[in-house]
Short mmCIF file of C-alpha atoms and ligand atoms in Angstrom, two decimals:
data_model
loop_
_atom_site.label_atom_id
_atom_site.label_comp_id
_atom_site.label_asym_id
_atom_site.label_seq_id
_atom_site.Cartn_x
_atom_site.Cartn_y
_atom_site.Cartn_z
CA MET A 1 244.07 216.72 -7.06
CA GLU A 2 245.86 213.45 -6.62
CA ARG A 3 243.66 210.38 -8.30
CA VAL A 4 243.86 206.57 -8.16
CA ARG A 5 241.98 206.19 -11.37
CA LYS A 6 243.68 207.29 -14.27
CA PRO A 7 241.13 209.55 -16.46
CA VAL A 8 240.12 208.41 -19.77
CA ILE A 9 239.30 210.65 -22.54
CA ALA A 10 238.03 209.76 -25.34
CA GLY A 11 236.65 210.88 -28.82
CA ASN A 12 234.01 209.11 -30.47
CA TRP A 13 234.72 210.26 -34.08
CA LYS A 14 230.64 207.84 -35.50
CA MET A 15 230.21 207.97 -38.76
CA HIS A 16 233.18 211.24 -39.78
CA MET A 17 236.22 211.64 -41.32
CA THR A 18 237.60 209.76 -44.13
CA CYS A 19 241.48 208.58 -44.11
CA ALA A 20 242.29 212.15 -46.26
CA ASP A 21 240.30 214.24 -43.52
CA ALA A 22 241.94 211.85 -40.18
CA LYS A 23 245.34 212.90 -41.30
CA GLN A 24 244.69 216.73 -41.36
CA TYR A 25 243.02 216.13 -38.15
CA MET A 26 245.93 214.69 -36.43
CA GLU A 27 248.35 217.35 -37.88
CA VAL A 28 246.47 219.96 -36.10
CA PHE A 29 245.77 218.01 -32.96
CA LEU A 30 249.45 216.30 -31.88
CA PRO A 31 251.15 219.08 -32.10
CA LEU A 32 248.38 220.75 -29.49
CA ILE A 33 248.73 217.71 -26.98
CA LYS A 34 252.66 217.26 -26.54
CA GLN A 35 252.78 219.64 -23.27
CA THR A 36 249.80 217.28 -21.94
CA PRO A 37 250.65 215.54 -18.88
CA ASP A 38 250.36 211.73 -18.65
CA ASP A 39 247.94 211.58 -15.38
CA ARG A 40 245.31 211.04 -18.42
CA HIS A 41 244.20 207.99 -21.71
CA MET A 42 243.88 210.21 -24.38
CA VAL A 43 241.80 208.05 -26.72
CA ILE A 44 240.09 208.39 -30.90
CA ALA A 45 237.80 206.05 -32.14
CA PRO A 46 237.58 206.91 -35.49
CA PRO A 47 235.42 204.83 -38.25
CA PHE A 48 236.70 201.68 -39.44
CA THR A 49 238.14 202.39 -42.33
CA ALA A 50 240.97 205.37 -41.19
CA LEU A 51 241.86 202.69 -38.39
CA SER A 52 245.06 202.01 -40.26
CA THR A 53 245.66 205.24 -40.93
CA MET A 54 245.59 206.33 -37.16
CA SER A 55 247.19 203.16 -36.17
CA GLU A 56 250.11 204.92 -38.04
CA ARG A 57 249.91 208.36 -36.82
CA VAL A 58 249.43 207.72 -33.12
CA SER A 59 252.27 205.99 -33.51
CA GLY A 60 255.17 206.72 -31.19
CA THR A 61 252.31 209.34 -29.26
CA SER A 62 250.75 208.68 -26.52
CA VAL A 63 247.00 208.42 -28.30
CA GLU A 64 245.64 205.30 -27.80
CA LEU A 65 243.12 203.88 -30.68
CA SER A 66 239.33 202.54 -29.96
CA SER A 67 236.98 200.61 -32.41
CA GLN A 68 233.68 201.87 -32.36
CA ASN A 69 232.15 197.77 -32.13
CA VAL A 70 233.32 194.91 -31.85
CA HIS A 71 231.62 191.46 -32.25
CA TRP A 72 232.24 188.21 -30.19
CA GLU A 73 233.19 185.70 -32.54
CA ASP A 74 236.67 186.07 -34.38
CA LYS A 75 235.68 185.52 -37.64
CA GLY A 76 232.65 183.45 -39.59
CA ALA A 77 229.46 184.90 -41.74
CA TYR A 78 228.72 188.13 -40.05
CA THR A 79 228.30 190.29 -42.49
CA ALA A 80 229.34 194.04 -41.77
CA GLU A 81 230.59 192.74 -38.86
CA ILE A 82 234.23 193.03 -36.98
CA SER A 83 236.35 191.04 -35.62
CA PRO A 84 239.03 191.69 -31.94
CA MET A 85 241.81 190.44 -34.25
CA MET A 86 240.44 192.98 -37.22
CA LEU A 87 241.06 195.36 -34.79
CA THR A 88 243.81 194.48 -32.84
CA GLU A 89 246.06 193.98 -36.04
CA PHE A 90 245.49 198.37 -36.08
CA ASN A 91 246.58 199.18 -32.21
CA ALA A 92 243.07 199.66 -31.00
CA LYS A 93 243.20 199.27 -27.26
CA TYR A 94 239.58 199.95 -26.75
CA SER A 95 236.23 198.58 -27.74
CA ILE A 96 232.74 201.38 -27.44
CA VAL A 97 230.14 198.88 -27.36
CA GLY A 98 226.07 199.31 -26.52
CA HIS A 99 226.52 202.39 -27.81
CA SER A 100 222.88 204.99 -27.83
CA GLU A 101 222.95 204.64 -31.71
CA PRO A 102 222.66 201.14 -32.11
CA ARG A 103 220.97 200.34 -29.61
CA LYS A 104 218.55 202.76 -30.89
CA TYR A 105 219.22 202.06 -34.78
CA PHE A 106 220.06 198.39 -34.75
CA SER A 107 218.27 197.16 -31.67
CA GLU A 108 221.12 196.27 -29.90
CA SER A 109 220.09 193.91 -26.83
CA ASP A 110 221.94 193.89 -23.47
CA GLU A 111 222.84 190.09 -24.07
CA GLN A 112 224.47 191.00 -27.60
CA ILE A 113 226.17 193.92 -25.48
CA ASN A 114 227.52 191.67 -23.37
CA ARG A 115 228.63 189.16 -26.01
CA ARG A 116 230.49 191.92 -27.21
CA ALA A 117 232.14 193.17 -24.05
CA ARG A 118 233.30 189.78 -23.16
CA SER A 119 234.80 189.07 -26.64
CA ALA A 120 236.56 192.43 -26.48
CA GLN A 121 238.17 191.47 -22.86
CA ALA A 122 239.20 188.29 -24.00
CA HIS A 123 241.16 189.68 -27.06
CA ASP A 124 242.93 192.84 -24.14
CA LEU A 125 240.50 195.16 -26.32
CA ILE A 126 239.39 197.56 -23.33
CA PRO A 127 235.20 197.42 -23.58
CA ILE A 128 233.88 201.18 -23.31
CA VAL A 129 230.27 200.22 -22.63
CA CYS A 130 227.44 202.38 -22.77
CA VAL A 131 224.72 202.48 -20.97
CA GLY A 132 221.61 205.48 -19.93
CA GLU A 133 218.59 206.41 -20.27
CA THR A 134 215.78 208.18 -22.80
CA ASP A 135 214.50 211.48 -21.43
CA GLU A 136 210.77 209.80 -21.46
CA GLN A 137 212.70 206.94 -19.30
CA ARG A 138 214.08 210.57 -16.90
CA GLU A 139 210.63 211.90 -16.66
CA ARG A 140 208.41 208.82 -15.14
CA GLY A 141 211.26 207.96 -13.00
CA GLU A 142 213.09 205.27 -14.24
CA ALA A 143 216.41 206.33 -15.11
CA GLU A 144 218.02 204.31 -12.22
CA ARG A 145 216.04 201.02 -12.87
CA VAL A 146 216.84 201.22 -16.83
CA ILE A 147 220.10 201.96 -16.62
CA ARG A 148 220.82 198.98 -13.70
CA ARG A 149 219.53 196.91 -15.98
CA GLN A 150 221.69 197.97 -18.53
CA ILE A 151 224.94 197.60 -15.63
CA GLU A 152 223.68 193.94 -14.61
CA GLN A 153 223.07 192.28 -18.26
CA GLY A 154 225.32 194.09 -19.59
CA LEU A 155 228.65 193.47 -17.58
CA GLU A 156 228.20 190.22 -16.75
CA GLY A 157 231.03 188.04 -16.63
CA THR A 158 232.95 191.08 -17.75
CA ASP A 159 236.24 191.85 -14.97
CA PRO A 160 236.06 195.33 -13.61
CA GLU A 161 239.31 196.03 -14.04
CA LYS A 162 239.18 195.78 -17.35
CA LEU A 163 236.46 197.77 -18.29
CA VAL A 164 234.74 201.40 -18.56
CA VAL A 165 231.53 202.40 -18.50
CA ALA A 166 230.27 205.29 -19.88
CA TYR A 167 227.30 206.90 -18.37
CA GLU A 168 225.83 208.85 -21.29
CA PRO A 169 222.26 210.49 -20.97
CA ILE A 170 220.70 209.89 -24.20
CA TRP A 171 219.02 213.10 -23.89
CA ALA A 172 221.74 214.64 -23.43
CA ILE A 173 223.83 212.85 -26.72
CA GLY A 174 224.66 215.91 -29.49
CA THR A 175 221.63 217.75 -28.33
CA GLY A 176 223.30 220.85 -26.61
CA LYS A 177 222.29 220.15 -23.13
CA THR A 178 224.61 218.30 -20.70
CA CYS A 179 223.91 216.45 -17.54
CA GLU A 180 224.56 218.43 -14.07
CA SER A 181 227.91 217.62 -13.20
CA SER A 182 226.12 216.78 -9.78
CA GLU A 183 223.24 214.93 -11.34
CA ALA A 184 226.17 212.75 -13.66
CA ASN A 185 228.17 212.26 -10.83
CA ARG A 186 225.61 210.94 -8.78
CA ILE A 187 224.62 208.55 -11.79
CA CYS A 188 228.12 207.52 -12.13
CA GLY A 189 228.46 206.99 -8.24
CA LEU A 190 225.57 204.04 -8.51
CA ILE A 191 227.14 202.44 -11.05
CA ARG A 192 229.62 201.99 -8.78
CA LYS A 193 228.45 200.77 -6.06
CA TRP A 194 226.73 198.43 -8.13
CA VAL A 195 229.34 197.17 -10.48
CA GLY A 196 231.19 196.51 -6.60
CA SER A 197 234.48 198.44 -7.88
CA SER A 198 236.02 201.54 -6.96
CA ASN A 199 238.80 200.85 -9.53
CA LEU A 200 236.16 200.62 -12.46
CA ILE A 201 236.24 203.64 -14.82
CA ILE A 202 233.44 205.79 -15.13
CA GLN A 203 232.90 208.34 -17.54
CA TYR A 204 230.51 210.90 -18.77
CA GLY A 205 228.88 211.52 -21.65
CA GLY A 206 226.50 213.58 -23.57
CA SER A 207 227.43 217.03 -25.28
CA VAL A 208 231.07 217.00 -23.21
CA LYS A 209 232.71 220.65 -24.78
CA PRO A 210 235.72 222.76 -23.81
CA ALA A 211 233.20 224.47 -21.82
CA ASN A 212 231.99 222.19 -19.22
CA ILE A 213 235.03 219.75 -19.28
CA ASP A 214 236.98 221.03 -16.18
CA GLU A 215 233.52 221.03 -14.09
CA LEU A 216 232.92 217.99 -14.90
CA MET A 217 236.41 216.38 -14.32
CA ALA A 218 236.43 218.15 -10.99
CA MET A 219 233.57 215.25 -10.25
CA SER A 220 234.28 212.83 -7.75
CA ASP A 221 232.94 209.78 -9.46
CA ILE A 222 233.50 211.08 -13.42
CA ASP A 223 236.96 209.41 -14.45
CA GLY A 224 236.67 210.58 -17.76
CA VAL A 225 234.18 211.55 -20.99
CA LEU A 226 233.52 210.12 -24.34
CA VAL A 227 233.27 213.09 -26.82
CA GLY A 228 230.87 213.26 -29.57
CA GLY A 229 230.53 216.09 -31.87
CA ALA A 230 233.50 218.30 -30.40
CA SER A 231 235.65 215.43 -30.38
CA LEU A 232 235.45 216.30 -34.48
CA GLN A 233 237.30 219.84 -33.93
CA PRO A 234 241.19 219.40 -33.04
CA ASP A 235 241.58 222.47 -31.22
CA SER A 236 238.05 221.93 -29.38
CA PHE A 237 239.30 217.98 -28.68
CA ALA A 238 242.53 218.97 -27.66
CA ARG A 239 241.08 221.41 -25.06
CA ILE A 240 239.38 218.73 -23.55
CA VAL A 241 242.16 216.27 -23.29
CA ASN A 242 244.05 219.17 -21.71
CA TYR A 243 241.35 219.74 -19.03
CA GLN A 244 242.61 221.26 -16.00
CA ASN A 245 243.11 219.64 -13.01
CA TYR A 246 241.97 221.82 -9.63
P1 PGA B 1 228.55 214.54 -28.11
O1 PGA B 1 228.19 212.74 -28.26
O2 PGA B 1 228.89 214.57 -27.49
O3 PGA B 1 228.11 215.05 -29.73
O4 PGA B 1 226.80 214.58 -27.52
C1 PGA B 1 228.45 211.89 -27.66
C2 PGA B 1 228.58 209.90 -27.97
O5 PGA B 1 227.16 209.74 -28.32
O6 PGA B 1 229.45 209.96 -27.47
#
């Protein structure tokens, strides 16, 4: 199948992997992606502390790096935050923003997420902006309204050509429950319509694994995946990156 939008397959390591773990991982992972076609982007989002090691490991390969967050200021009194230049120094190309975990544990608002996304774009980092509904919101029939609000507020003033949106239903994250691929595709199609850009890259995230990647990637509006748990094992993430085109 000829694709117009180049898929982005991203592994989010979350709070896993020391530098030593990352080195071991890459020793196994890199040989497994030697034959991977260049019709897809391969991205890993390590914790900040492993960015330096990872930037050495990916140099000369087609693996790109993402951070797991980015602040809206270039520098200043923002304890525990990370500035865009601290990321581009290690060749990060993407930044995950608005993941449901910081939204939930640190009460990140759509306004803060928007500032992070705009700051990323201003520094040539592509924000991967995560949106998605909770189980209760879906049960109450509010999923579309919630996602639309996250899209409208989170993406205000951003350039859709330098953006990835990840649709991650919260009830599917880390639970083993994947959203039906047809339903994930339907929501991704709505997001594309709301953003109004046929070039926008839209990922699905939530219990993506080797067993469901080919089916997800066969969907017309799913242009990649954001993978948590299954990206922590190099062989399983390699299988995901090496998804089959139908
Ligand atoms: P999961 O996480 O693949 O472990 O469900 C996805 C994510 O949080 O991005």
